[in-house]
Short mmCIF file of C-alpha atoms and ligand atoms in Angstrom, two decimals:
data_model
loop_
_atom_site.label_atom_id
_atom_site.label_comp_id
_atom_site.label_asym_id
_atom_site.label_seq_id
_atom_site.Cartn_x
_atom_site.Cartn_y
_atom_site.Cartn_z
CA UNK A 267 -28.63 9.91 -0.10
CA UNK A 268 -25.56 7.80 0.17
CA UNK A 269 -25.17 4.19 -0.66
CA UNK A 270 -22.43 2.22 0.24
CA UNK A 271 -21.59 -1.58 -0.12
CA UNK A 272 -19.84 -4.20 2.58
CA UNK A 273 -17.15 -5.84 0.46
CA UNK A 274 -16.16 -7.47 3.58
CA UNK A 275 -14.43 -7.05 6.79
CA UNK A 276 -10.61 -7.17 7.96
CA UNK A 277 -10.34 -7.44 11.89
CA UNK A 278 -13.48 -7.49 12.68
CA UNK A 279 -13.84 -4.14 10.77
CA UNK A 280 -16.76 -3.90 8.20
CA UNK A 281 -14.59 -2.62 4.70
CA UNK A 282 -17.31 -0.73 2.43
CA UNK A 283 -17.09 1.05 -0.40
CA UNK A 284 -19.07 4.25 -1.16
CA UNK A 285 -20.89 4.53 -4.70
CA UNK A 286 -18.49 7.75 -5.45
CA UNK A 287 -15.48 5.81 -4.95
CA UNK A 288 -16.36 4.06 -8.19
CA UNK A 289 -15.90 7.56 -9.89
CA UNK A 290 -12.46 8.06 -8.45
CA UNK A 291 -11.19 4.75 -9.57
CA UNK A 292 -12.64 4.74 -12.79
CA UNK A 293 -10.81 8.58 -13.10
CA UNK A 294 -7.59 7.50 -11.41
CA UNK A 295 -7.26 4.49 -13.26
CA UNK A 296 -8.07 6.30 -16.66
CA UNK A 297 -5.60 8.97 -15.73
CA UNK A 298 -3.13 6.27 -15.13
CA UNK A 299 -3.49 4.38 -18.20
CA UNK A 300 -4.25 7.01 -21.06
CA UNK A 301 -2.04 10.13 -19.75
CA UNK A 302 0.64 9.30 -16.62
CA UNK A 303 2.21 5.79 -17.68
CA UNK A 304 1.88 6.67 -21.76
CA UNK A 305 3.63 9.98 -21.47
CA UNK A 306 6.44 8.23 -19.35
CA UNK A 307 6.55 5.06 -21.18
CA UNK A 308 6.27 4.81 -24.70
CA UNK A 309 6.41 1.57 -26.68
CA UNK A 310 4.10 -0.95 -24.27
CA UNK A 311 1.26 -2.11 -26.10
CA UNK A 312 -1.77 -0.72 -25.55
CA UNK A 313 -3.82 -3.25 -23.30
CA UNK A 314 -0.46 -3.26 -20.55
CA UNK A 315 -1.13 0.48 -20.47
CA UNK A 316 -4.49 -0.84 -18.85
CA UNK A 317 -3.73 -3.30 -16.87
CA UNK A 318 -0.83 -1.67 -15.01
CA UNK A 319 -3.40 1.14 -14.69
CA UNK A 320 -6.02 -0.71 -13.03
CA UNK A 321 -3.58 -2.72 -10.90
CA UNK A 322 -2.13 0.40 -9.55
CA UNK A 323 -5.13 1.85 -8.94
CA UNK A 324 -6.01 -0.91 -7.21
CA UNK A 325 -3.14 -1.17 -4.98
CA UNK A 326 -3.51 2.56 -4.33
CA UNK A 327 -6.62 2.46 -2.88
CA UNK A 328 -5.43 -0.84 -0.64
CA UNK A 329 -2.51 1.32 0.35
CA UNK A 330 -5.72 4.25 1.28
CA UNK A 331 -7.19 1.37 3.07
CA UNK A 332 -4.08 -0.04 4.72
CA UNK A 333 -3.83 4.00 6.14
CA UNK A 334 -6.96 3.86 7.61
CA UNK A 335 -6.94 0.41 8.85
CA UNK A 336 -3.79 1.49 10.89
CA UNK A 337 -5.70 4.16 12.34
CA UNK A 338 -8.29 1.78 13.33
CA UNK A 339 -6.27 -0.58 14.79
CA UNK A 340 -4.42 1.91 17.22
CA UNK A 341 -7.93 3.00 18.21
CA UNK A 342 -9.08 -0.33 18.75
CA UNK A 343 -6.01 -1.19 21.13
CA UNK A 344 -7.05 1.80 23.13
CA UNK A 345 -10.48 0.49 23.76
CA UNK A 346 -12.62 2.44 21.20
CA UNK A 347 -15.09 1.08 18.87
CA UNK A 348 -14.57 1.04 14.82
CA UNK A 349 -17.57 0.45 13.17
CA UNK A 350 -16.37 0.33 9.27
CA UNK A 351 -13.80 1.49 7.06
CA UNK A 352 -15.69 3.25 4.04
CA UNK A 353 -13.42 4.17 0.57
CA UNK A 354 -15.17 6.94 -0.99
CA UNK A 355 -14.46 9.70 -3.61
CA UNK A 356 -11.74 11.55 -1.12
CA UNK A 357 -9.85 8.40 0.35
CA UNK A 358 -11.01 6.36 3.49
CA UNK A 359 -12.78 6.91 6.20
CA UNK A 360 -12.89 5.14 9.75
CA UNK A 361 -16.02 5.56 11.48
CA UNK A 362 -15.30 5.58 15.06
CA UNK A 363 -17.65 5.80 18.16
CA UNK A 364 -17.05 8.95 20.08
CA UNK A 365 -14.08 11.62 20.40
CA UNK A 366 -10.61 10.04 21.83
CA UNK A 367 -10.29 10.37 25.63
CA UNK A 368 -6.84 11.86 26.20
CA UNK A 369 -4.07 13.73 24.18
CA UNK A 370 -1.71 10.85 24.31
CA UNK A 371 -4.39 8.49 22.66
CA UNK A 372 -5.47 10.97 20.22
CA UNK A 373 -1.73 11.54 19.19
CA UNK A 374 -1.09 8.27 18.61
CA UNK A 375 -3.87 7.56 16.72
CA UNK A 376 -3.49 10.19 14.13
CA UNK A 377 0.17 10.08 14.16
CA UNK A 378 0.48 6.18 12.74
CA UNK A 379 -1.90 7.27 9.63
CA UNK A 380 0.56 9.59 7.63
CA UNK A 381 3.23 6.72 9.17
CA UNK A 382 1.64 4.01 7.38
CA UNK A 383 1.67 5.64 4.14
CA UNK A 384 5.27 6.42 4.58
CA UNK A 385 6.25 2.92 5.49
CA UNK A 386 3.93 1.62 2.48
CA UNK A 387 5.80 4.27 0.38
CA UNK A 388 9.28 2.86 1.53
CA UNK A 389 7.92 -0.78 0.89
CA UNK A 390 7.01 0.05 -2.85
CA UNK A 391 10.03 2.28 -3.24
CA UNK A 392 12.39 -1.01 -2.47
CA UNK A 393 10.32 -3.43 -4.77
CA UNK A 394 11.10 -0.67 -7.43
CA UNK A 395 14.34 -0.66 -6.98
CA UNK A 396 14.78 -4.56 -6.92
CA UNK A 397 12.48 -5.06 -10.30
CA UNK A 398 14.12 -2.33 -11.61
CA UNK A 399 16.37 -4.07 -14.30
CA UNK A 400 13.89 -6.72 -14.57
CA UNK A 401 10.66 -5.32 -15.60
CA UNK A 402 9.82 -2.01 -16.94
CA UNK A 403 6.00 -2.01 -16.02
CA UNK A 404 6.68 -3.27 -12.65
CA UNK A 405 9.10 -0.90 -12.28
CA UNK A 406 6.85 1.87 -13.20
CA UNK A 407 3.68 0.52 -11.07
CA UNK A 408 6.26 0.13 -7.98
CA UNK A 409 7.87 3.82 -7.91
CA UNK A 410 4.13 5.05 -8.95
CA UNK A 411 3.18 3.54 -5.85
CA UNK A 412 5.92 4.78 -3.24
CA UNK A 413 5.77 8.65 -4.95
CA UNK A 414 1.67 8.89 -4.31
CA UNK A 415 1.63 7.17 -0.93
CA UNK A 416 4.43 9.45 0.10
CA UNK A 417 2.56 12.47 -1.16
CA UNK A 418 -0.46 10.87 0.80
CA UNK A 419 1.83 10.88 4.08
CA UNK A 420 3.06 14.41 3.18
CA UNK A 421 -0.68 15.66 2.73
CA UNK A 422 -2.22 14.07 6.01
CA UNK A 423 0.54 15.64 8.03
CA UNK A 424 -0.47 19.49 6.74
CA UNK A 425 -1.73 20.64 10.25
CA UNK A 426 -5.10 21.64 9.98
CA UNK A 427 -8.19 19.44 11.89
CA UNK A 428 -9.59 17.12 10.94
CA UNK A 429 -6.76 15.46 8.75
CA UNK A 430 -4.05 13.37 10.76
CA UNK A 431 -1.73 16.07 11.24
CA UNK A 432 -4.48 18.42 12.54
CA UNK A 433 -5.25 16.03 14.94
CA UNK A 434 -1.90 15.92 16.26
CA UNK A 435 -1.66 19.73 16.64
CA UNK A 436 -4.57 19.37 18.69
CA UNK A 437 -3.59 16.91 20.78
CA UNK A 438 -0.55 18.90 21.73
CA UNK A 439 -2.54 21.98 22.60
CA UNK A 440 -4.98 19.62 24.54
CA UNK A 441 -1.95 18.36 26.15
CA UNK A 442 -0.73 22.20 27.23
CA UNK A 443 -3.87 23.42 27.67
CA UNK A 444 -5.99 20.76 29.06
CA UNK A 445 -8.94 21.94 27.04
CA UNK A 446 -10.51 20.07 24.32
CA UNK A 447 -12.96 22.13 22.92
CA UNK A 448 -9.77 25.25 23.09
CA UNK A 449 -7.50 22.87 21.24
CA UNK A 450 -10.15 21.90 18.66
CA UNK A 451 -10.49 25.48 17.87
CA UNK A 452 -7.45 26.35 17.08
CA UNK A 453 -6.54 23.30 15.15
CA UNK A 454 -9.79 23.78 12.71
CA UNK A 455 -9.30 27.71 12.21
CA UNK A 456 -5.31 26.12 11.34
CA UNK A 457 -7.77 23.61 9.15
CA UNK A 458 -9.66 26.60 7.17
CA UNK A 459 -6.80 28.96 6.99
CA UNK A 460 -5.05 26.03 4.59
CA UNK A 461 -8.29 25.08 3.23
CA UNK A 462 -8.32 28.98 1.78
CA UNK A 463 -4.67 28.57 0.51
CA UNK A 464 -5.84 25.69 -1.24
CA UNK A 465 -8.89 27.54 -2.88
CA UNK A 466 -6.91 30.65 -3.63
CA UNK A 467 -3.71 28.22 -5.22
CA UNK A 468 -6.63 26.26 -7.26
CA UNK A 469 -8.27 29.39 -8.55
CA UNK A 470 -4.75 30.50 -9.38
CA UNK A 471 -3.70 27.22 -11.32
CA UNK A 472 -7.33 27.33 -12.77
CA UNK A 473 -6.63 31.11 -14.59
CA UNK A 474 -2.89 29.97 -15.16
CA UNK A 475 -4.77 27.34 -17.53
CA UNK A 476 -3.86 24.45 -15.29
CA UNK A 477 -7.79 23.74 -15.23
CA UNK A 478 -8.57 20.48 -13.77
CA UNK A 479 -5.81 20.65 -11.37
CA UNK A 480 -7.06 23.94 -10.27
CA UNK A 481 -10.26 22.28 -9.89
CA UNK A 482 -9.25 19.35 -8.00
CA UNK A 483 -7.67 22.05 -5.38
CA UNK A 484 -10.77 23.96 -4.85
CA UNK A 485 -12.33 21.06 -4.07
CA UNK A 486 -9.85 19.56 -1.77
CA UNK A 487 -9.94 22.97 -0.29
CA UNK A 488 -13.81 23.38 0.11
CA UNK A 489 -13.97 19.87 1.46
CA UNK A 490 -11.44 20.68 3.91
CA UNK A 491 -13.13 23.89 4.99
CA UNK A 492 -16.28 22.05 5.79
CA UNK A 493 -14.52 19.48 7.62
CA UNK A 494 -12.79 21.16 9.67
CA UNK A 495 -16.05 23.76 10.83
CA UNK A 496 -18.30 20.59 11.13
CA UNK A 497 -15.71 18.80 13.31
CA UNK A 498 -15.46 21.89 15.81
CA UNK A 499 -19.36 21.96 15.87
CA UNK A 500 -19.31 18.62 17.17
CA UNK A 501 -17.08 19.46 19.95
CA UNK A 502 -18.80 22.51 20.87
CA UNK A 503 -21.76 20.51 20.96
CA UNK A 504 -20.78 17.67 23.17
CA UNK A 505 -19.06 20.25 25.08
CA UNK A 506 -22.42 21.86 26.01
CA UNK A 507 -24.14 18.37 26.67
CA UNK A 508 -21.56 17.17 28.85
CA UNK A 509 -22.99 18.68 32.11
CA UNK A 510 -26.23 18.13 31.75
CA UNK A 511 -28.06 15.20 32.66
CA UNK A 512 -30.76 13.29 30.95
CA UNK A 513 -33.18 13.60 33.77
CA UNK A 514 -32.67 17.61 33.35
CA UNK A 515 -34.08 16.73 29.82
CA UNK A 516 -36.60 14.28 29.80
CA UNK A 517 -40.33 14.90 29.99
CA UNK A 518 -41.89 14.01 32.91
CA UNK A 519 -45.28 14.13 32.07
CA UNK A 520 -45.98 11.34 29.82
CA UNK A 521 -48.92 9.58 29.15
CA UNK A 522 -48.68 5.60 28.76
CA UNK A 523 -51.20 3.62 26.37
CA UNK A 524 -51.93 -0.06 26.55
CA UNK A 525 -50.65 -2.90 24.30
CA UNK A 526 -54.64 -3.97 23.44
CA UNK A 527 -55.32 -0.68 22.08
CA UNK A 528 -56.17 -0.21 18.40
CA UNK A 529 -53.95 1.96 16.22
CA UNK A 530 -57.54 3.69 15.47
CA UNK A 531 -58.09 4.81 19.21
CA UNK A 532 -54.66 5.69 19.65
CA UNK A 533 -54.69 8.15 16.64
CA UNK A 534 -57.79 9.71 17.63
CA UNK A 535 -57.60 9.27 21.47
CA UNK A 536 -54.03 10.20 21.92
CA UNK A 537 -51.90 11.23 19.39
CA UNK A 538 -53.84 13.93 17.91
CA UNK A 539 -55.00 14.94 21.19
CA UNK A 540 -52.03 14.96 22.88
CA UNK A 541 -49.86 16.30 19.70
CA UNK A 542 -47.21 13.41 21.03
CA UNK A 543 -45.20 11.55 18.86
CA UNK A 544 -44.51 8.81 20.90
CA UNK A 545 -45.91 6.75 23.73
CA UNK A 546 -44.52 4.27 26.09
CA UNK A 547 -46.80 1.26 26.26
CA UNK A 548 -47.07 -0.05 29.65
CA UNK A 549 -48.35 -3.32 30.91
CA UNK A 550 -49.66 -4.46 34.58
CA UNK A 551 -47.52 -1.16 35.64
CA UNK A 552 -44.39 -2.22 34.03
CA UNK A 553 -42.73 -0.94 30.33
CA UNK A 554 -43.16 -3.05 27.74
CA UNK A 555 -42.30 -1.19 24.53
CA UNK A 556 -42.71 2.00 22.64
CA UNK A 557 -44.93 2.87 19.95
CA UNK A 558 -44.21 6.30 17.65
CA UNK A 559 -46.01 7.92 14.80
CA UNK A 560 -43.70 6.03 11.97
CA UNK A 561 -44.84 2.35 12.89
CA UNK A 562 -48.60 3.76 12.80
CA UNK A 563 -48.10 5.58 9.44
CA UNK A 564 -46.02 2.22 8.50
CA UNK A 565 -49.35 0.31 8.52
CA UNK A 566 -52.13 1.02 6.05
CA UNK A 567 -54.77 3.07 7.17
CA UNK A 568 -57.75 0.61 6.69
CA UNK A 569 -55.74 -1.59 8.92
CA UNK A 570 -55.66 0.67 11.74
CA UNK A 571 -59.00 -0.67 13.83
CA UNK A 572 -57.85 -4.29 13.65
CA UNK A 573 -54.07 -3.55 14.28
CA UNK A 574 -53.24 -3.80 17.86
CA UNK A 575 -50.24 -1.70 19.52
CA UNK A 576 -48.95 -4.55 20.99
CA UNK A 577 -48.48 -6.37 17.20
CA UNK A 578 -46.20 -3.27 15.92
CA UNK A 579 -44.46 -1.59 18.65
CA UNK A 580 -40.76 -1.81 19.16
CA UNK A 581 -40.86 -4.30 22.25
CA UNK A 582 -38.65 -3.55 25.84
CA UNK A 583 -35.75 -6.08 24.53
CA UNK A 584 -35.34 -3.92 21.49
CA UNK A 585 -35.38 -0.29 23.02
CA UNK A 586 -32.66 1.94 23.75
CA UNK A 587 -33.04 3.35 27.58
CA UNK A 588 -30.90 5.83 29.21
CA UNK A 589 -30.52 5.92 32.58
CA UNK A 590 -31.64 9.55 34.62
CA UNK A 591 -27.48 10.36 35.35
CA UNK A 592 -26.20 9.85 31.96
CA UNK A 593 -24.79 12.94 30.20
CA UNK A 594 -26.78 14.33 27.51
CA UNK A 595 -23.80 13.87 24.80
CA UNK A 596 -24.42 10.32 25.52
CA UNK A 597 -27.92 10.19 25.15
CA UNK A 598 -27.55 12.30 21.88
CA UNK A 599 -25.22 9.80 20.69
CA UNK A 600 -27.42 6.85 21.29
CA UNK A 601 -30.52 8.75 19.66
CA UNK A 602 -28.11 9.62 16.75
CA UNK A 603 -26.34 6.14 16.61
CA UNK A 604 -29.96 3.82 16.73
CA UNK A 605 -31.53 5.94 14.52
CA UNK A 606 -34.49 6.14 17.11
CA UNK A 607 -36.33 9.66 18.17
CA UNK A 608 -36.89 9.14 21.84
CA UNK A 609 -35.52 7.15 24.77
CA UNK A 610 -37.46 6.07 27.73
CA UNK A 611 -35.29 7.11 31.27
CA UNK A 612 -35.18 4.30 33.50
CA UNK A 613 -33.62 3.60 36.97
CA UNK A 614 -34.17 0.55 38.09
CA UNK A 615 -37.38 -0.80 37.35
CA UNK A 616 -39.05 2.72 37.55
CA UNK A 617 -39.78 4.63 34.18
CA UNK A 618 -38.86 8.39 35.08
CA UNK A 619 -39.25 10.21 32.03
CA UNK A 620 -39.00 9.95 28.08
CA UNK A 621 -36.41 11.69 26.48
CA UNK A 622 -36.67 13.17 22.27
CA UNK A 623 -34.35 13.71 20.10
CA UNK A 624 -36.37 17.44 19.90
CA UNK A 625 -35.85 17.80 23.60
CA UNK A 626 -31.80 17.54 23.22
CA UNK A 627 -32.07 19.83 20.27
CA UNK A 628 -34.25 22.38 21.65
CA UNK A 629 -31.79 22.76 24.69
CA UNK A 630 -28.65 23.29 22.21
CA UNK A 631 -30.39 25.45 20.30
CA UNK A 632 -31.72 28.01 23.90
CA UNK A 633 -28.07 27.56 24.79
CA UNK A 634 -26.82 28.88 21.77
CA UNK A 635 -29.22 32.05 21.56
CA UNK A 636 -28.10 32.78 25.04
CA UNK A 637 -24.63 32.33 24.17
CA UNK A 638 -23.94 30.64 27.27
ZN1 ZN B 297 -5.18 9.49 8.35
#
């Protein structure tokens, strides 16, 4: 269960804030205003610690946004679609559609991230030199931002997938071996190794009385580890589905219903009898829409007798449609991306079959069990 809010858009990309970001923003602001600045600069009025703390914290997250935005802009230049950038507890994440197509694209897309953080660091560091003699608070603020962006840049260069450095590493191995799966595996294993180092170091810190820093390290390590594992699984799955087509996965024997059918009849005569969750709706031999169990469940039971299939079905215009020659991974992306459970497989005007999410998952499971 995740909630996020859209706060605006830049270059056509939605900028979003995840609810978990509030926690990290509060924490960073508090740590800056109550510890970092007071420990280094004594004698400011209390309100000034908080004002500088809040502004620094906001600029810090703006820098994170700048880092993600650079990734996104390079990706868009290469023809990728970027849906949104979300700030969350561990920084920012840009939601891209699909994986990069070539090692060189992957390389430039990943590399600009740390590069942008370094440039932002240089920018704040230059300002800090300029304001040094005029204003201590401004100097403190810009110096901190220069330092933290430098750290972000260096952290992201750690060569473990899925961090930027890991993606750079993957691109290099991919270029050499020509094998995306193999290079992802190597970069992921490196990522997992680095994650363990973080965790071990974190535990060491916890026992040397640096409890919070240690806990933070363990948390980052755990995050890197799960991301590395997940990233690799996705690539393996895509690889498995690459050479299978929609026509091999789809169900050719499907029952159709008419739009004038009542929901009562649909449930009794079709859903319960066939134990099928979705039905294509046909009108004069042509595809008209699709109706599934969830649509029916949304209607109160007492209205089933007087509601027609045509009233609540997803009409043809709004349907996601696959073609028989689509490969499995693009069909799965469609199912997941549009949050639907089935797509009709259509060639020209003719419906050849229906493909359900379950079919794809079953295929993956079968292949995994057979070790193929
Ligand atoms: Zn990055």
